PDB file of C-alpha atoms in Angstrom:
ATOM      1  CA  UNK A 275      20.081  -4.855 -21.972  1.00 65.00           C
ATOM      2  CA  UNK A 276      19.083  -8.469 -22.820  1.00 79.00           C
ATOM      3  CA  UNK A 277      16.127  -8.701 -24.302  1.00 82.00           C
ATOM      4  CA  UNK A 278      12.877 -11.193 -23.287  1.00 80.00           C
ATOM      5  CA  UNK A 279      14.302 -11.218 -20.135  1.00 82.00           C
ATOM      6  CA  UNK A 280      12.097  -8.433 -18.572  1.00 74.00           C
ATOM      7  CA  UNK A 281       8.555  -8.589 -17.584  1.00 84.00           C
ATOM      8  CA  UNK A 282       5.895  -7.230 -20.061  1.00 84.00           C
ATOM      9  CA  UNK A 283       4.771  -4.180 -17.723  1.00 85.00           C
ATOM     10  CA  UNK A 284       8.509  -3.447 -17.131  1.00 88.00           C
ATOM     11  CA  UNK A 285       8.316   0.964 -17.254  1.00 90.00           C
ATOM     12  CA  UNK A 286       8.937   4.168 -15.788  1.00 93.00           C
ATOM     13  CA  UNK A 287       7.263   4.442 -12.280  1.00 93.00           C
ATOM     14  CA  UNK A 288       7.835   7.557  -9.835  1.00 93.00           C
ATOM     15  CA  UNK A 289       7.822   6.732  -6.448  1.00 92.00           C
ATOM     16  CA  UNK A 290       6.314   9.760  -3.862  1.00 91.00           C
ATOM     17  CA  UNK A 291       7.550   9.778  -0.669  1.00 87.00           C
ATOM     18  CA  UNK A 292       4.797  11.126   1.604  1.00 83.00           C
ATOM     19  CA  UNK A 293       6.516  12.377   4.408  1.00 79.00           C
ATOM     20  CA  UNK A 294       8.234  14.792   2.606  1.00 82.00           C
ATOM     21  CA  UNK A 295       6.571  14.799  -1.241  1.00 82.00           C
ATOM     22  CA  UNK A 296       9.712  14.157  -2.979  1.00 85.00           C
ATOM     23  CA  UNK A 297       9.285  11.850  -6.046  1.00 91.00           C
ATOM     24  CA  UNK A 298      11.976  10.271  -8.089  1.00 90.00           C
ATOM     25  CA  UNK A 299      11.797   8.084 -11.956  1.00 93.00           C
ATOM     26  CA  UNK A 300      12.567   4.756 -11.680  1.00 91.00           C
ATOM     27  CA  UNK A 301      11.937   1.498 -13.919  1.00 91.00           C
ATOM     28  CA  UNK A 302       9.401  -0.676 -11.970  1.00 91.00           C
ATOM     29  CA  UNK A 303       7.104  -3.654 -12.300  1.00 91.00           C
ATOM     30  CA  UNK A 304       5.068  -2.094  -9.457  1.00 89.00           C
ATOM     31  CA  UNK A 305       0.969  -2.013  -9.964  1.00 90.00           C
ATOM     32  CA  UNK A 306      -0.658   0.837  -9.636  1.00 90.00           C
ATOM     33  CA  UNK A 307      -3.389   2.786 -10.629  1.00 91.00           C
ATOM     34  CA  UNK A 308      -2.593   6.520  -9.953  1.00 91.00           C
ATOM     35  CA  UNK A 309      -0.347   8.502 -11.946  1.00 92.00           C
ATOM     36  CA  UNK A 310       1.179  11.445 -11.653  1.00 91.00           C
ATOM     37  CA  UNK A 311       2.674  14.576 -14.011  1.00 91.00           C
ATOM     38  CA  UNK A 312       7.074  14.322 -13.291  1.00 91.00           C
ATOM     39  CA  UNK A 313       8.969  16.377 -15.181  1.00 91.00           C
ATOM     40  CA  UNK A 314       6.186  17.117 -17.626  1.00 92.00           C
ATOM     41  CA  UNK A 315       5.240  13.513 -18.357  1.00 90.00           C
ATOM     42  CA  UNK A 316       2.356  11.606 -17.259  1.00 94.00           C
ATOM     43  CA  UNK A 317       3.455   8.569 -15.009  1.00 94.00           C
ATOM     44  CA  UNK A 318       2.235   6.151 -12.521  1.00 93.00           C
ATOM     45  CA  UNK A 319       3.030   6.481  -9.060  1.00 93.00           C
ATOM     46  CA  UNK A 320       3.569   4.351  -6.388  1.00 90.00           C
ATOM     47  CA  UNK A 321       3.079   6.319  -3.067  1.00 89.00           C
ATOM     48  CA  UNK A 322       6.183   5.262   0.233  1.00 84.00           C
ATOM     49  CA  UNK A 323       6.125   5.985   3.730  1.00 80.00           C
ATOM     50  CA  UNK A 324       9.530   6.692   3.510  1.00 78.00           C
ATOM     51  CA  UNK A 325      12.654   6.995   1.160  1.00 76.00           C
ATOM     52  CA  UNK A 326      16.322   7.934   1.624  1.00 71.00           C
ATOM     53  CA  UNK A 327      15.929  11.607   1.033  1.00 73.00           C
ATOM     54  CA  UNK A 328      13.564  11.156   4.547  1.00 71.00           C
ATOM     55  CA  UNK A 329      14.657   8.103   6.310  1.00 64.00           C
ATOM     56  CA  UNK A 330      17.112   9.576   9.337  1.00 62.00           C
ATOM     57  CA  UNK A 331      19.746   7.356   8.805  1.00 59.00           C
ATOM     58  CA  UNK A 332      20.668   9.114   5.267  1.00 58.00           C
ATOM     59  CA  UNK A 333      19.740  12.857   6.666  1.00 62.00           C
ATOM     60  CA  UNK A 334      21.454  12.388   9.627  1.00 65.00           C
ATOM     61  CA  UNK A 335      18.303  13.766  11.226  1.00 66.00           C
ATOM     62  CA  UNK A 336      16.217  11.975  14.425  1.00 60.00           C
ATOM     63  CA  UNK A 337      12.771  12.543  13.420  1.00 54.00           C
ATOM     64  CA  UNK A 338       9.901  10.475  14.071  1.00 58.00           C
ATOM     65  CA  UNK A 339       7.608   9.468  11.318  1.00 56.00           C
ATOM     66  CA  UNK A 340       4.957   7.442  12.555  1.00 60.00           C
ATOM     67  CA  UNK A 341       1.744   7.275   9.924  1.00 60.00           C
ATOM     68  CA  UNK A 342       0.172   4.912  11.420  1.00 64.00           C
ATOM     69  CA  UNK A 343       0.121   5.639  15.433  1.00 69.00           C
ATOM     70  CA  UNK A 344       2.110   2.927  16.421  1.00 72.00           C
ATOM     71  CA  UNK A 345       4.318   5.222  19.176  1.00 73.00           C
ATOM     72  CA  UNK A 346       1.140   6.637  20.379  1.00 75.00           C
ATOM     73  CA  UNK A 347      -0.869   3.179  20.732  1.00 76.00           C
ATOM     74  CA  UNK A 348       2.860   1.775  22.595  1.00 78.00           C
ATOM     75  CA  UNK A 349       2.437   5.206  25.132  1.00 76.00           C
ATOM     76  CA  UNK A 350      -0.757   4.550  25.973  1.00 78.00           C
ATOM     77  CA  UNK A 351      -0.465   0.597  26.660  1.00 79.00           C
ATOM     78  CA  UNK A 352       3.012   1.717  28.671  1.00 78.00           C
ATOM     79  CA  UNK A 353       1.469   4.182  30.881  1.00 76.00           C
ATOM     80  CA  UNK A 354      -1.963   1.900  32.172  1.00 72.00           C
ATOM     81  CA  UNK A 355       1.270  -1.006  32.628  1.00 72.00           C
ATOM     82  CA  UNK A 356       3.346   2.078  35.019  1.00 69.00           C
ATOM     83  CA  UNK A 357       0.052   2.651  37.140  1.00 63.00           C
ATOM     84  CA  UNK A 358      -0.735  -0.679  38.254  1.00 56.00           C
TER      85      UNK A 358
END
């Protein structure tokens, strides 16, 4: 690897996928302020909705994740529409 060409705060960073709590070690430039023990080690952690080990297009899975109520807020808009 070149070096200078890399930003100061250029480290290890797990990312946590909260749908499903999997975490994987990657080099990031990400800020954060939580961390997180991986593999014995002390880390920082930057938390995702969703990662490939979740998302269904790499399980081959349909599942729904919705965190932040989006479907439900769309249902309840699309029903009052259906009884007028």
């Amino acid at each position: 690897m070149k070096q200078g060409i890399h930003p100061e705060n250029y480290r290890p960073v797990v990312f946590k996928d909260m749908s499903n709590g999997d975490m994987f070690l990657t080099r990031s430039t990400c800020k954060t302020t939580e961390t997180v023990e991986f593999e014995g080690e002390e880390y920082p952690v930057v938390k995702i909705e969703i990662s490939s080990t979740s998302h269904p297009f790499y399980t081959g899975k349909s599942k729904l994740v919705d965190t932040a109520g989006r479907v439900d807020k769309f249902m309840n808009r699309y029903a009052r529409s259906q009884k007028k």
